PDB file of C-alpha atoms in Angstrom:
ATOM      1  CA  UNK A 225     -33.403   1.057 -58.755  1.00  0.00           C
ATOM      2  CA  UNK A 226     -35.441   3.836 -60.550  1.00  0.00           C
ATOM      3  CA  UNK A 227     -37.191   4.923 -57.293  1.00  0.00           C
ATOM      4  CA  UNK A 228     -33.437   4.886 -55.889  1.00  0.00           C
ATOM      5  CA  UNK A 229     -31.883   7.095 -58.295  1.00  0.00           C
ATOM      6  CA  UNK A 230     -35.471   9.558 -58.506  1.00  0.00           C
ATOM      7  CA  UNK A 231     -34.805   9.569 -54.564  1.00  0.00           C
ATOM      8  CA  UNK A 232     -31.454  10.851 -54.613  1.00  0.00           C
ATOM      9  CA  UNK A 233     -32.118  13.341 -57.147  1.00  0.00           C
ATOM     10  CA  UNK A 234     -34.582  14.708 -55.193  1.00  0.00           C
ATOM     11  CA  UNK A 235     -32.313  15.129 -52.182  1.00  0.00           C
ATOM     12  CA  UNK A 236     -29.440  16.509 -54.591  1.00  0.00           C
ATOM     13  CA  UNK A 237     -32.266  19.018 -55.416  1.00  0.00           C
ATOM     14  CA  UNK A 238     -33.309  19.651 -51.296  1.00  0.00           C
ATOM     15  CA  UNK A 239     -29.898  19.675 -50.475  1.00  0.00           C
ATOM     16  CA  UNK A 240     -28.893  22.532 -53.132  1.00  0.00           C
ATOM     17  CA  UNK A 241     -31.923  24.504 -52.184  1.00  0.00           C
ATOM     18  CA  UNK A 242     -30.935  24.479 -48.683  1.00  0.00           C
ATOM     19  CA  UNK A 243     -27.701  25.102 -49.597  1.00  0.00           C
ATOM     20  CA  UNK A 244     -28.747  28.631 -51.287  1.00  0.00           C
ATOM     21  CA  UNK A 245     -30.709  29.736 -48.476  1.00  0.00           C
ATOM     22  CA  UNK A 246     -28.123  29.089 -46.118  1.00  0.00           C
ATOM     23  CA  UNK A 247     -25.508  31.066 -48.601  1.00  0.00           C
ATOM     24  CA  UNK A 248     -28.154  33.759 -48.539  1.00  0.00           C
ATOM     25  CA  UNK A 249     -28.000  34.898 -45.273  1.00  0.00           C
ATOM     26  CA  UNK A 250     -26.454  37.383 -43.864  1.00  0.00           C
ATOM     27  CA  UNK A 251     -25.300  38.721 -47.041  1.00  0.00           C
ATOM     28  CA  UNK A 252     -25.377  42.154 -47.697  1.00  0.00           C
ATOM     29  CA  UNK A 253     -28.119  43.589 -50.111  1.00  0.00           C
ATOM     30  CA  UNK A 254     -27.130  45.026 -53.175  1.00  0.00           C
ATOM     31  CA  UNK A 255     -27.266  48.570 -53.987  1.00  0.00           C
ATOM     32  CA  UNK A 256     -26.193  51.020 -56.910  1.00  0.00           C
ATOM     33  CA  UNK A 257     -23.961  52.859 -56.712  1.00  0.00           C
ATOM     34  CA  UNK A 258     -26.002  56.821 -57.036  1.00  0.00           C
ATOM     35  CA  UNK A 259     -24.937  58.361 -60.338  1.00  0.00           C
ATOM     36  CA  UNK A 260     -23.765  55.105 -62.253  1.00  0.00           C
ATOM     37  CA  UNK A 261     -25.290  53.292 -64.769  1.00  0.00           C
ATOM     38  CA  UNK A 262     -23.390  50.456 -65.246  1.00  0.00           C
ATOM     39  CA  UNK A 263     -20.258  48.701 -63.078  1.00  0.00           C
ATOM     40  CA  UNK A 264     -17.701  46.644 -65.157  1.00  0.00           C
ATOM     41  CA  UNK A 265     -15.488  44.708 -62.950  1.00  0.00           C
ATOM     42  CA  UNK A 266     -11.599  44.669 -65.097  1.00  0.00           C
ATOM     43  CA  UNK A 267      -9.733  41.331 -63.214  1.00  0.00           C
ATOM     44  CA  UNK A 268      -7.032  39.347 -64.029  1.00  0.00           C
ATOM     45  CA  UNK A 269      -5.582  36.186 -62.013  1.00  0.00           C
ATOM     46  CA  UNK A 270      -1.824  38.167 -61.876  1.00  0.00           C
ATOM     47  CA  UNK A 271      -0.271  41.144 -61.586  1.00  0.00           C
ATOM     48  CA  UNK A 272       1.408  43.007 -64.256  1.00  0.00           C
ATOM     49  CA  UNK A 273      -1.253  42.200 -67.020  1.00  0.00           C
ATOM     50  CA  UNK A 274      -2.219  45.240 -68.285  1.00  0.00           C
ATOM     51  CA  UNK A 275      -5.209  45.732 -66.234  1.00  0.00           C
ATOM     52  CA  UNK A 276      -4.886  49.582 -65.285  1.00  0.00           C
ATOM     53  CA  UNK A 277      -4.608  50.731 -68.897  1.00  0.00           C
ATOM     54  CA  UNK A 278      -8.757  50.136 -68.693  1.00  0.00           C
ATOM     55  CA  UNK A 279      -9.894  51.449 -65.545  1.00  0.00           C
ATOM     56  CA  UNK A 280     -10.639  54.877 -63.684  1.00  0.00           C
ATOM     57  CA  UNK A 281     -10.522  53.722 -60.098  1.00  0.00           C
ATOM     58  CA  UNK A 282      -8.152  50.753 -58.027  1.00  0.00           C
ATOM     59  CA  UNK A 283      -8.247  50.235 -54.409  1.00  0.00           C
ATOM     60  CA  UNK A 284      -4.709  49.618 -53.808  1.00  0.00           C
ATOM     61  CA  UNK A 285      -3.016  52.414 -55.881  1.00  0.00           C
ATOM     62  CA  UNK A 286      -1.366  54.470 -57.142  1.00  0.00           C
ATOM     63  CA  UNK A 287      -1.407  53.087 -61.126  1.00  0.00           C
ATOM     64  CA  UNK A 288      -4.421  55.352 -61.797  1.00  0.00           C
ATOM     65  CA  UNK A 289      -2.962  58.807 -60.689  1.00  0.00           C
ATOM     66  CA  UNK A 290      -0.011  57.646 -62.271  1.00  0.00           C
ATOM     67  CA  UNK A 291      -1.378  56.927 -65.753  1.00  0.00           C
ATOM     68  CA  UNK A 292      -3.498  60.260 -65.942  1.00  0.00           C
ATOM     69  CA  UNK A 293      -0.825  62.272 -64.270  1.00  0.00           C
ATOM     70  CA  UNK A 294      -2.659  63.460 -60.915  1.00  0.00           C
ATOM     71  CA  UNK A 295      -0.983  64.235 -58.275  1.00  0.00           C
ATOM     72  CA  UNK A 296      -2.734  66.601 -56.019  1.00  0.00           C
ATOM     73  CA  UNK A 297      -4.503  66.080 -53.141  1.00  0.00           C
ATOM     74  CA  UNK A 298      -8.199  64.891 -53.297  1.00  0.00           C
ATOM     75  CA  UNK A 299     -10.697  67.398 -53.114  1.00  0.00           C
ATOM     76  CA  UNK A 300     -14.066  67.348 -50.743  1.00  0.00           C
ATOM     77  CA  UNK A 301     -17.013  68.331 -51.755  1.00  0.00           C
ATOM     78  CA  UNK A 302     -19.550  69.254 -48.799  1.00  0.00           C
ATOM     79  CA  UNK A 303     -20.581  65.901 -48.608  1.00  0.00           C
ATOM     80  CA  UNK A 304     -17.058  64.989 -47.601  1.00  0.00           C
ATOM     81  CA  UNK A 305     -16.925  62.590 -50.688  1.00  0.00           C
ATOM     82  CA  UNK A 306     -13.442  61.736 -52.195  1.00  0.00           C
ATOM     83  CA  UNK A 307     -12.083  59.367 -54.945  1.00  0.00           C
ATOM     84  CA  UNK A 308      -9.191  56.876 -55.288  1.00  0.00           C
ATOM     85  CA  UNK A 309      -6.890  55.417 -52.925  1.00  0.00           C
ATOM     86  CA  UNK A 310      -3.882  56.582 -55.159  1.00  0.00           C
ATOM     87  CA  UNK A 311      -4.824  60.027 -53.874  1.00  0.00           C
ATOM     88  CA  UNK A 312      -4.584  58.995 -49.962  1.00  0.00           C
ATOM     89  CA  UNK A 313      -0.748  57.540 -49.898  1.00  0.00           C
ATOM     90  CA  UNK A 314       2.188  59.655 -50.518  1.00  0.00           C
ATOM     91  CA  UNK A 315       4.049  58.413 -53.413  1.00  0.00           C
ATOM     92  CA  UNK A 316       6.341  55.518 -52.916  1.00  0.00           C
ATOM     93  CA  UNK A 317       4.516  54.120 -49.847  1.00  0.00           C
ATOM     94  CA  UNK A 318       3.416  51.160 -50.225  1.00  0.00           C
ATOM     95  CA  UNK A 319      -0.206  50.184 -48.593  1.00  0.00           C
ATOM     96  CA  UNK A 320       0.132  47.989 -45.977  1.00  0.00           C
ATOM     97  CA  UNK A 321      -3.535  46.830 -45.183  1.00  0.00           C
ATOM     98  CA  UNK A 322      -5.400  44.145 -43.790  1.00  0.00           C
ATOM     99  CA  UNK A 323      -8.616  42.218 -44.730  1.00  0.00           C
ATOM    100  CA  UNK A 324     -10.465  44.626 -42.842  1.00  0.00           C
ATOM    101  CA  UNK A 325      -8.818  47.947 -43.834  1.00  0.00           C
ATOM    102  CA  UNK A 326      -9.051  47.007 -47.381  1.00  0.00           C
ATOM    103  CA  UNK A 327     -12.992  45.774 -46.684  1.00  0.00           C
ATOM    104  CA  UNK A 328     -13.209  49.592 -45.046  1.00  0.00           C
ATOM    105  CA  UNK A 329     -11.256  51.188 -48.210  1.00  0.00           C
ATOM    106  CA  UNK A 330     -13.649  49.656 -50.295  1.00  0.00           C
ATOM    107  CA  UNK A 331     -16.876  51.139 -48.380  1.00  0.00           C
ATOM    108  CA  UNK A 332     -15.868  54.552 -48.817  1.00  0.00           C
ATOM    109  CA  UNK A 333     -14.898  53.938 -52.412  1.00  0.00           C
ATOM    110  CA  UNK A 334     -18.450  52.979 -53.299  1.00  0.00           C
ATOM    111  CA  UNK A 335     -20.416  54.821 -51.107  1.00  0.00           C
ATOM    112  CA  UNK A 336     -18.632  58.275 -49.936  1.00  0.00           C
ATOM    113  CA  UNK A 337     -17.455  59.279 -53.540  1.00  0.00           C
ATOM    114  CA  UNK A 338     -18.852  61.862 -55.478  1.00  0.00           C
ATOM    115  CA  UNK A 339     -19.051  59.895 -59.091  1.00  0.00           C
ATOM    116  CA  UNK A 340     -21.325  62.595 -60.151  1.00  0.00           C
ATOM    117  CA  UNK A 341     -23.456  61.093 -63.120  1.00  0.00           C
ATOM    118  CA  UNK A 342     -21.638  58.612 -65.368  1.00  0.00           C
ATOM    119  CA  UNK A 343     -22.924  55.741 -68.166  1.00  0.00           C
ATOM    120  CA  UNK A 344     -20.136  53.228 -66.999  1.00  0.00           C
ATOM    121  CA  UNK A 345     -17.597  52.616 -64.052  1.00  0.00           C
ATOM    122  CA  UNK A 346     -15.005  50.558 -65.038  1.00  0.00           C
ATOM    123  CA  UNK A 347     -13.190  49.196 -61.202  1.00  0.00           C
ATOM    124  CA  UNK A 348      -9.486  48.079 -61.800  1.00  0.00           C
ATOM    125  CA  UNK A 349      -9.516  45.314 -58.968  1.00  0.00           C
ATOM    126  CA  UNK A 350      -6.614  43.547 -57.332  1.00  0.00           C
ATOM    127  CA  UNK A 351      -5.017  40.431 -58.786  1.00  0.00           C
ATOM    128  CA  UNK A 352      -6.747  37.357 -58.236  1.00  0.00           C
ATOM    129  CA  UNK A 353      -9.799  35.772 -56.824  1.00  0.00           C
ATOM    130  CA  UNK A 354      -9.909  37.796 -52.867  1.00  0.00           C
ATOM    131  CA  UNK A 355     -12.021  39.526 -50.398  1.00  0.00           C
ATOM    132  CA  UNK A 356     -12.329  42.640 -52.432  1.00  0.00           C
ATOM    133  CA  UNK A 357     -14.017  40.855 -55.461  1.00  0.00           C
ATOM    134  CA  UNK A 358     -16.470  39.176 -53.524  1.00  0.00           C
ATOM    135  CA  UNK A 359     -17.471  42.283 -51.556  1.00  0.00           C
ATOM    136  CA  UNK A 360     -17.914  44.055 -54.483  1.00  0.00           C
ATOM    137  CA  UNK A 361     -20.040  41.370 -55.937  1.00  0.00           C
ATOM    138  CA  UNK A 362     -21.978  41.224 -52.868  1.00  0.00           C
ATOM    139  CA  UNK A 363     -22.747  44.968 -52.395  1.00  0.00           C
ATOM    140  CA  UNK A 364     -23.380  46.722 -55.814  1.00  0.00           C
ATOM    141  CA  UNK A 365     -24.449  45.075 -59.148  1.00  0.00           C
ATOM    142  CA  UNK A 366     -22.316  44.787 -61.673  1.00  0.00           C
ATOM    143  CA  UNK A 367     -22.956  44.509 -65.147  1.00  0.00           C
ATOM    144  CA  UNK A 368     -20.059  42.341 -66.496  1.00  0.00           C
ATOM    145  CA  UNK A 369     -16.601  41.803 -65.799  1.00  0.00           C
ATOM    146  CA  UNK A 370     -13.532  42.154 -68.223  1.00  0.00           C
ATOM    147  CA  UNK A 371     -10.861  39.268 -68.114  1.00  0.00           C
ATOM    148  CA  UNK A 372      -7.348  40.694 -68.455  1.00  0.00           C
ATOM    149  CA  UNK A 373      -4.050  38.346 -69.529  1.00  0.00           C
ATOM    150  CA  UNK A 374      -1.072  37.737 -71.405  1.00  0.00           C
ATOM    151  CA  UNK A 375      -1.003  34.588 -73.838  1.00  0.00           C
ATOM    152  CA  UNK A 376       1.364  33.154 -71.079  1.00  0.00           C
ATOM    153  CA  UNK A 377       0.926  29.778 -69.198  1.00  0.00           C
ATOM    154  CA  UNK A 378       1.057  31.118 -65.766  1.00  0.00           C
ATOM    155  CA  UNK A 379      -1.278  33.794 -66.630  1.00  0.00           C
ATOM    156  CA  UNK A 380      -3.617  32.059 -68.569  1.00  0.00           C
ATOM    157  CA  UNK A 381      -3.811  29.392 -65.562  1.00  0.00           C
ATOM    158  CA  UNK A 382      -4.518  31.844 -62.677  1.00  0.00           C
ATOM    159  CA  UNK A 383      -7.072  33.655 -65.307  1.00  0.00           C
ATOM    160  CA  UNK A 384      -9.285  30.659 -65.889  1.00  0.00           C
ATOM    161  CA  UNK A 385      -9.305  30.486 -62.149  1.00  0.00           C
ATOM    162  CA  UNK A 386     -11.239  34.008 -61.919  1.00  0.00           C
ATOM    163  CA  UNK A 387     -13.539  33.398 -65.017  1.00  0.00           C
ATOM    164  CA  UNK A 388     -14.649  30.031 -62.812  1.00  0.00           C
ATOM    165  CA  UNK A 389     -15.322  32.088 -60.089  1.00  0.00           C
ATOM    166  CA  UNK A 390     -17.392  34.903 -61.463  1.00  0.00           C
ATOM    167  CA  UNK A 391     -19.445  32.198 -64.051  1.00  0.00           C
ATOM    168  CA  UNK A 392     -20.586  30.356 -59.975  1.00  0.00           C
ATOM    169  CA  UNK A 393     -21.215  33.543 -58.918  1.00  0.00           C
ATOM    170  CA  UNK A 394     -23.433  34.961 -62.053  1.00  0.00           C
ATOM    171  CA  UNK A 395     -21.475  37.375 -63.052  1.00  0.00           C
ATOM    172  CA  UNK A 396     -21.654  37.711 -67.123  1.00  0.00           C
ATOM    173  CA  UNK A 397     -17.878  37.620 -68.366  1.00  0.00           C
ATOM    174  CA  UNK A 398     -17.913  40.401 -71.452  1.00  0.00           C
ATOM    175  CA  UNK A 399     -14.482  38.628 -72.973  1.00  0.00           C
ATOM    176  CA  UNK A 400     -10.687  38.507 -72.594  1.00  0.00           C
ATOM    177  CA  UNK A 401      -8.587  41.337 -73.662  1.00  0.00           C
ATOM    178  CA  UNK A 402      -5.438  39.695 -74.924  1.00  0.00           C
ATOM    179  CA  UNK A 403      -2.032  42.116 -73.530  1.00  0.00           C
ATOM    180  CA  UNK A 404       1.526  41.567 -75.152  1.00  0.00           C
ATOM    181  CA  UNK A 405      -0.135  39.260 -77.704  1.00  0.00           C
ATOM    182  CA  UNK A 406       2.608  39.825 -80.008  1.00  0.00           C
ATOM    183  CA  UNK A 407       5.492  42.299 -80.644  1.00  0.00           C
ATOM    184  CA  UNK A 408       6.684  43.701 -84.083  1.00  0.00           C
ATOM    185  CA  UNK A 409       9.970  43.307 -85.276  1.00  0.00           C
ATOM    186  CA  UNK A 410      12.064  46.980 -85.612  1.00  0.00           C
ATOM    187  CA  UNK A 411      14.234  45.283 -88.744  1.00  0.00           C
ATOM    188  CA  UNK A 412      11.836  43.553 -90.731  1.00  0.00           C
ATOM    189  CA  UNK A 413       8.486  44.250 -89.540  1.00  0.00           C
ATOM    190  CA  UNK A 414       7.783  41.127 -89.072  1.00  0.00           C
ATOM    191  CA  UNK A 415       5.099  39.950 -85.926  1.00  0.00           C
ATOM    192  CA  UNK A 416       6.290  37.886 -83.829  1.00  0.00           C
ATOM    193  CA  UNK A 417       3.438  35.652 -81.154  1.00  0.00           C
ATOM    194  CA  UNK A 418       5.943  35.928 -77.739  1.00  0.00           C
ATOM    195  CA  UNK A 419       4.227  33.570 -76.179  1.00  0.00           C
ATOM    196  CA  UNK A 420       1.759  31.404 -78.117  1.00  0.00           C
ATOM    197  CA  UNK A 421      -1.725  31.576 -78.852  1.00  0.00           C
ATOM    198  CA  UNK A 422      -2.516  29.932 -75.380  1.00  0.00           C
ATOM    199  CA  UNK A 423      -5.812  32.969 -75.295  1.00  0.00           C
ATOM    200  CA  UNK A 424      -7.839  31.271 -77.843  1.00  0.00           C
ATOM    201  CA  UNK A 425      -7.922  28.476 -76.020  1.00  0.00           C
ATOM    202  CA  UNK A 426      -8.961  29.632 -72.603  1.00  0.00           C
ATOM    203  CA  UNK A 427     -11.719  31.423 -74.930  1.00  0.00           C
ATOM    204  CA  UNK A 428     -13.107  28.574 -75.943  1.00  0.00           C
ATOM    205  CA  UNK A 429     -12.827  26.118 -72.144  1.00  0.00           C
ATOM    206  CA  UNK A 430     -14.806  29.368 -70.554  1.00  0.00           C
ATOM    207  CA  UNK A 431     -17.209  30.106 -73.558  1.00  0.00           C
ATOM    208  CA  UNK A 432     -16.419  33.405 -74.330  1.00  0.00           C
ATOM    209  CA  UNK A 433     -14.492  35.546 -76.737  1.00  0.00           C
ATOM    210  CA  UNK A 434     -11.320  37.352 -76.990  1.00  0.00           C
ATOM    211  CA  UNK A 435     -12.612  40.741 -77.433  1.00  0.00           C
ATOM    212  CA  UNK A 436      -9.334  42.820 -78.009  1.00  0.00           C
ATOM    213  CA  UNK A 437      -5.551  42.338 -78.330  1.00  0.00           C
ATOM    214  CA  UNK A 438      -3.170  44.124 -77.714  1.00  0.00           C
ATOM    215  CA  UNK A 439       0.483  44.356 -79.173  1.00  0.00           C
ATOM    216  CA  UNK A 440       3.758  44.863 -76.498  1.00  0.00           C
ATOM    217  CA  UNK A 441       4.298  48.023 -78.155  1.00  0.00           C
ATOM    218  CA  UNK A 442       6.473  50.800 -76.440  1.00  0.00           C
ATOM    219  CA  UNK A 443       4.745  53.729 -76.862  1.00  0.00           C
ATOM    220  CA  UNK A 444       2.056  52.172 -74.893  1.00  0.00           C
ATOM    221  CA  UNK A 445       4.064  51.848 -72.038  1.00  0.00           C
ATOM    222  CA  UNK A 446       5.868  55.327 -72.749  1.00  0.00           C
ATOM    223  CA  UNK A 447       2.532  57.273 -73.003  1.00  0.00           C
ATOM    224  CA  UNK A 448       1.055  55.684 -69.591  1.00  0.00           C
ATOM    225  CA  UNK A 449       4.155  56.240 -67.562  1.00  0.00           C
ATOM    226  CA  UNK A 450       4.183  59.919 -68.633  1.00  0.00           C
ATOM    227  CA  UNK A 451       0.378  60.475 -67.628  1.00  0.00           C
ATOM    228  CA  UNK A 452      -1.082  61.006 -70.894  1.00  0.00           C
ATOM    229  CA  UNK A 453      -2.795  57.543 -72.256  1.00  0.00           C
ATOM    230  CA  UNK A 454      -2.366  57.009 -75.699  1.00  0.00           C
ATOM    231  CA  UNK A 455      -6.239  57.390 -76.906  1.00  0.00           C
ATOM    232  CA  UNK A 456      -5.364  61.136 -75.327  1.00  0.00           C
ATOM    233  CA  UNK A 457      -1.904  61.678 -76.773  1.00  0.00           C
ATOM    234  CA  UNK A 458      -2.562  60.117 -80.679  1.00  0.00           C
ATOM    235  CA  UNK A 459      -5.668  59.290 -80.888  1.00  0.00           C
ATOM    236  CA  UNK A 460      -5.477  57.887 -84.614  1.00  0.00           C
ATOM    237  CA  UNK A 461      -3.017  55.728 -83.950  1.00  0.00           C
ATOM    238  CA  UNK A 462      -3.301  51.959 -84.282  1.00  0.00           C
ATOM    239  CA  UNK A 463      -3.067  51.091 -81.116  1.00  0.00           C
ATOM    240  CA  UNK A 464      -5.805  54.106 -79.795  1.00  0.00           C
ATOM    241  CA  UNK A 465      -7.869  52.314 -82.141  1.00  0.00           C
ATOM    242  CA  UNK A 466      -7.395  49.009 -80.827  1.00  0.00           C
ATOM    243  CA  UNK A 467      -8.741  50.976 -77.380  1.00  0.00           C
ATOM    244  CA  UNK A 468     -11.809  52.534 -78.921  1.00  0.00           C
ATOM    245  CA  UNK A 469     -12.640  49.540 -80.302  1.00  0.00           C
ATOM    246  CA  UNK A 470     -12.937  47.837 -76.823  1.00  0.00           C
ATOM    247  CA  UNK A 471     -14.746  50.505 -75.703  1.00  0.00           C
ATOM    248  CA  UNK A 472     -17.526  50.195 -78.676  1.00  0.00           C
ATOM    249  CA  UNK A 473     -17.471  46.450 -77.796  1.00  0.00           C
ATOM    250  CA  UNK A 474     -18.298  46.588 -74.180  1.00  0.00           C
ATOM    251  CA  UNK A 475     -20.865  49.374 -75.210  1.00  0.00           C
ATOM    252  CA  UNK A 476     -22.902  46.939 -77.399  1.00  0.00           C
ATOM    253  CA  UNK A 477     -22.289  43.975 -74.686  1.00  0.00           C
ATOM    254  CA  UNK A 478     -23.907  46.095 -72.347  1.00  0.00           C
ATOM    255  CA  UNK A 479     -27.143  46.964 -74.532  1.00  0.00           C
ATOM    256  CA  UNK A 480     -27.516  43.555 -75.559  1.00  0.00           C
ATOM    257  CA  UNK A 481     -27.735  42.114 -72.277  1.00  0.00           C
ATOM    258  CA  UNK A 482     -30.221  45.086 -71.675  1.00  0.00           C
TER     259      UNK A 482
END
């Protein structure tokens, strides 16, 4: 029975090895991207999270241009090198796109954009678990990845489903940022949890942290819609802070893990 089971654990081992090697090729090799330092992946398993409030660049557009108020037409550079897709569509269009187009999209994002020289890139990507996280993963390294959610079942579910994916593929998850955690009453000033404290808990089943929350506060929304983001507009304000703060803590994630 010993030899048995010392048998079988050898072919479990074989058979994973063989697995790897198989998963290995043909897949692209990883480059960086020139200019950038580090690449943090923000995700969430929905839409509608709060991702964009985080990120400088998103493949399917236009929430970027929106939040920082641009609205002209992307300039070239000799090199022919552009930036986000919210730039290419008019406004109101919606991007219809295939795998493919989207797989294309994404090439030109990474490699025929003039990022100049920057310390982080922080890449809003699409809800859920699709083709455009796993070529990302796949063709440039990235540092860590950011989950996004509300404290709400349906969006803690889908969530968990991404952190699963990017703990199999190595990908170090920097923590959850926590969006309409709570909301405070106009009357008495009292804070009210919407929706629970269903966050911790996912914390804890994917070992890692919640590294910010966030309140559903209006001026949030207000400041975002109008193109000026509320670390620009008031920056002393509690919820700029709340911001910085995540900022500081990615920051030291980052040099720890290098």
């Amino acid at each position: 029975i010993v030899r048995k089971q010392l048998f079988s654990s050898k072919q479990n081992t074989d058979l994973e090895k063989h697995r790897a090697k198989l998963m290995a090729k043909g897949l692209p090799t990883k480059k960086p991207i020139i200019g950038v330092e580090h690449i943090i992946l923000v995700s969430s398993g929905k839409g509608g999270v709060g991702k964009s409030t985080t990120a400088d660049t998103d493949v399917y557009g236009p929430s970027i241009p929106l939040m920082m108020n641009l609205h002209d037409t992307p300039l070239l550079n000799d090199k022919n090198l552009i930036m986000s897709m919210g730039f290419l569509i008019d406004e109101g269009s919606p991007v219809i796109w295939r795998g493919l187009m989207v797989m294309q999209a994404l090439e030109k994002l990474l490699r025929q954009v003039d990022w100049g020289s920057i310390d982080y890139l922080i890449v809003d990507t699409p809800p859920g678990t699709g083709d455009t996280h796993l070529s990302l993963i796949q063709n440039i390294p990235i540092t860590g990845v950011i989950l996004v959610t509300t404290p709400q079942s349906a969006a803690l579910q889908v969530t968990k489903r991404g952190a699963v994916m990017f703990q199999k593929l190595s990908i170090p998850i920097i923590g959850l940022v926590e969006n309409m955690s709570s909301v405070t009453c106009s009357s008495c000033s009292n804070i009210v949890k919407i929706f629970g404290e269903g966050t911790s808990i996912l914390a804890s089943e994917i070992n890692s942290s919640i590294i910010e929350s966030f309140p559903l506060h209006q001026e949030i929304s207000n400041t975002t819609d109008k193109g000026t983001p509320i670390v620009i507009k008031d920056r002393e304000s509690p919820e700029s802070k709340l911001y910085i703060n995540l900022a500081k803590k990615v920051v030291e994630f980052v040099g720890n893990k290098c």
